[in-house]
Amino acid sequence: MATPFQITIDCVDADVMSRFWSTALGYVEEPPPAGYLSWQDFLRASGIPTPPTGSISAIVDPDDVGPRVLFLRVPEPKTTKNRVHLDLRAGRADDDKHAKVEQLVEAGATVVRRVDEHGGWWMVMQDPEGNEFCVT
């Protein structure tokens, strides 16, 4: 049996990153626990202080297949190239890849470079906080 996991991404603004990656992955903001209208209601009822805006956010696969993605504000800025990155598989057709790249640029991503290798291509991009990822 596989081990369940989530992906945790350090960031400056968890709300910005949550919105961007929701668009990129087709995910949704994680809903509050059953019986609560919002996360703030849940936190208050549980006696947990409400975190500052932009300090934590989570998104989930609406089909409950992919892993949860958690965004956490950290004090230090990103300083080097990622050692791990996501490859977004847009499809085999060039039009599908171009459409995904365009969608992500509109959502706040930056195109870094196109890589042509082994008879195919992919686009290296950066999210709104400079984390690298690829559209393949």
CSV table of C-alpha atoms in Angstrom, one decimal:
chain,number,residue,atom,x,y,z
A,1,MET,CA,0.0,0.0,0.0
A,2,ALA,CA,1.3,3.5,-0.9
A,3,THR,CA,2.0,6.1,1.8
A,4,PRO,CA,-0.4,9.1,1.6
A,5,PHE,CA,1.4,12.4,1.2
A,6,GLN,CA,0.8,16.1,0.7
A,7,ILE,CA,3.1,18.6,-1.1
A,8,THR,CA,4.1,21.5,1.1
A,9,ILE,CA,5.4,24.6,-0.6
A,10,ASP,CA,7.2,27.4,1.4
A,11,CYS,CA,6.2,30.9,0.2
A,12,VAL,CA,5.7,34.5,0.9
A,13,ASP,CA,2.0,34.7,0.3
A,14,ALA,CA,0.0,31.5,0.7
A,15,ASP,CA,-3.2,33.0,-0.7
A,16,VAL,CA,-1.5,34.2,-4.0
A,17,MET,CA,0.2,30.8,-4.4
A,18,SER,CA,-3.1,28.9,-3.6
A,19,ARG,CA,-5.0,30.8,-6.3
A,20,PHE,CA,-2.2,30.3,-8.9
A,21,TRP,CA,-1.7,26.6,-8.3
A,22,SER,CA,-5.5,26.0,-8.1
A,23,THR,CA,-5.6,27.3,-11.7
A,24,ALA,CA,-2.5,25.4,-12.7
A,25,LEU,CA,-3.6,22.0,-11.3
A,26,GLY,CA,-7.4,22.3,-11.6
A,27,TYR,CA,-7.6,22.1,-7.8
A,28,VAL,CA,-10.0,23.9,-5.4
A,29,GLU,CA,-9.4,25.6,-2.0
A,30,GLU,CA,-9.7,22.9,0.6
A,31,PRO,CA,-13.2,23.2,2.2
A,32,PRO,CA,-13.6,23.5,5.9
A,33,PRO,CA,-14.4,20.5,8.0
A,34,ALA,CA,-18.1,19.3,7.9
A,35,GLY,CA,-20.4,21.4,10.0
A,36,TYR,CA,-18.4,24.7,9.5
A,37,LEU,CA,-19.1,27.4,7.0
A,38,SER,CA,-15.5,28.6,6.9
A,39,TRP,CA,-12.0,27.8,8.2
A,40,GLN,CA,-12.3,30.8,10.5
A,41,ASP,CA,-15.4,29.3,12.1
A,42,PHE,CA,-13.6,26.0,12.6
A,43,LEU,CA,-10.6,27.6,14.1
A,44,ARG,CA,-12.6,29.8,16.5
A,45,ALA,CA,-14.7,26.8,17.6
A,46,SER,CA,-11.6,24.8,18.1
A,47,GLY,CA,-9.9,27.5,20.2
A,48,ILE,CA,-7.1,27.9,17.6
A,49,PRO,CA,-5.9,31.5,16.8
A,50,THR,CA,-6.7,32.7,13.3
A,51,PRO,CA,-3.4,32.9,11.3
A,52,PRO,CA,-2.5,36.1,9.6
A,53,THR,CA,-3.8,36.6,6.1
A,54,GLY,CA,-1.6,34.9,3.5
A,55,SER,CA,0.2,32.7,6.0
A,56,ILE,CA,-1.4,29.3,5.2
A,57,SER,CA,-3.6,27.9,2.6
A,58,ALA,CA,-4.4,24.4,1.1
A,59,ILE,CA,-5.8,23.2,-2.2
A,60,VAL,CA,-7.2,19.8,-3.0
A,61,ASP,CA,-8.1,17.7,-6.1
A,62,PRO,CA,-11.9,18.0,-6.5
A,63,ASP,CA,-11.9,14.4,-7.6
A,64,ASP,CA,-9.9,13.4,-4.4
A,65,VAL,CA,-7.2,11.6,-6.6
A,66,GLY,CA,-4.2,13.9,-6.4
A,67,PRO,CA,-2.3,15.0,-3.2
A,68,ARG,CA,-3.3,17.9,-1.1
A,69,VAL,CA,-1.0,20.9,-1.6
A,70,LEU,CA,-0.2,23.1,1.4
A,71,PHE,CA,1.3,26.6,1.2
A,72,LEU,CA,3.1,28.0,4.2
A,73,ARG,CA,4.6,31.4,4.7
A,74,VAL,CA,8.2,31.3,5.7
A,75,PRO,CA,10.4,34.3,6.7
A,76,GLU,CA,13.3,33.6,4.3
A,77,PRO,CA,13.0,34.3,0.5
A,78,LYS,CA,13.7,31.7,-2.2
A,79,THR,CA,17.4,31.9,-3.1
A,80,THR,CA,18.3,29.1,-5.4
A,81,LYS,CA,17.0,26.8,-8.1
A,82,ASN,CA,14.4,24.2,-6.9
A,83,ARG,CA,15.7,20.7,-6.3
A,84,VAL,CA,12.2,19.4,-6.9
A,85,HIS,CA,9.6,20.7,-9.3
A,86,LEU,CA,6.3,19.8,-10.8
A,87,ASP,CA,5.8,18.9,-14.5
A,88,LEU,CA,2.3,19.8,-15.6
A,89,ARG,CA,1.3,17.3,-18.3
A,90,ALA,CA,-0.8,19.4,-20.7
A,91,GLY,CA,-1.1,16.8,-23.4
A,92,ARG,CA,0.7,15.6,-26.5
A,93,ALA,CA,-0.6,18.2,-28.9
A,94,ASP,CA,1.3,21.4,-29.3
A,95,ASP,CA,-1.9,23.4,-29.1
A,96,ASP,CA,-2.7,21.9,-25.7
A,97,LYS,CA,0.7,22.8,-24.4
A,98,HIS,CA,0.5,26.4,-25.8
A,99,ALA,CA,-3.0,26.8,-24.3
A,100,LYS,CA,-1.8,25.7,-20.9
A,101,VAL,CA,1.3,28.0,-21.0
A,102,GLU,CA,-1.0,30.9,-22.0
A,103,GLN,CA,-3.5,30.1,-19.2
A,104,LEU,CA,-0.6,30.1,-16.6
A,105,VAL,CA,0.9,33.3,-17.9
A,106,GLU,CA,-2.5,35.0,-17.5
A,107,ALA,CA,-2.6,33.5,-13.9
A,108,GLY,CA,0.8,35.0,-13.0
A,109,ALA,CA,3.4,32.6,-14.3
A,110,THR,CA,6.5,33.7,-16.2
A,111,VAL,CA,8.0,31.8,-19.2
A,112,VAL,CA,11.7,31.1,-18.6
A,113,ARG,CA,12.6,29.1,-21.8
A,114,ARG,CA,11.4,26.4,-24.2
A,115,VAL,CA,13.4,23.2,-24.3
A,116,ASP,CA,13.4,21.1,-27.5
A,117,GLU,CA,14.8,17.6,-27.0
A,118,HIS,CA,14.3,14.0,-28.2
A,119,GLY,CA,11.7,15.1,-30.7
A,120,GLY,CA,9.5,16.9,-28.2
A,121,TRP,CA,9.4,20.1,-26.3
A,122,TRP,CA,8.5,21.5,-22.9
A,123,MET,CA,8.3,24.9,-21.4
A,124,VAL,CA,10.2,25.9,-18.2
A,125,MET,CA,8.2,28.4,-16.2
A,126,GLN,CA,8.1,30.1,-12.8
A,127,ASP,CA,5.1,30.6,-10.6
A,128,PRO,CA,4.4,34.0,-9.1
A,129,GLU,CA,7.1,33.6,-6.4
A,130,GLY,CA,9.8,32.3,-8.8
A,131,ASN,CA,9.5,28.5,-8.2
A,132,GLU,CA,10.3,26.6,-11.4
A,133,PHE,CA,8.0,24.1,-13.0
A,134,CYS,CA,7.5,22.7,-16.5
A,135,VAL,CA,4.6,22.4,-18.9
A,136,THR,CA,5.1,19.1,-20.8
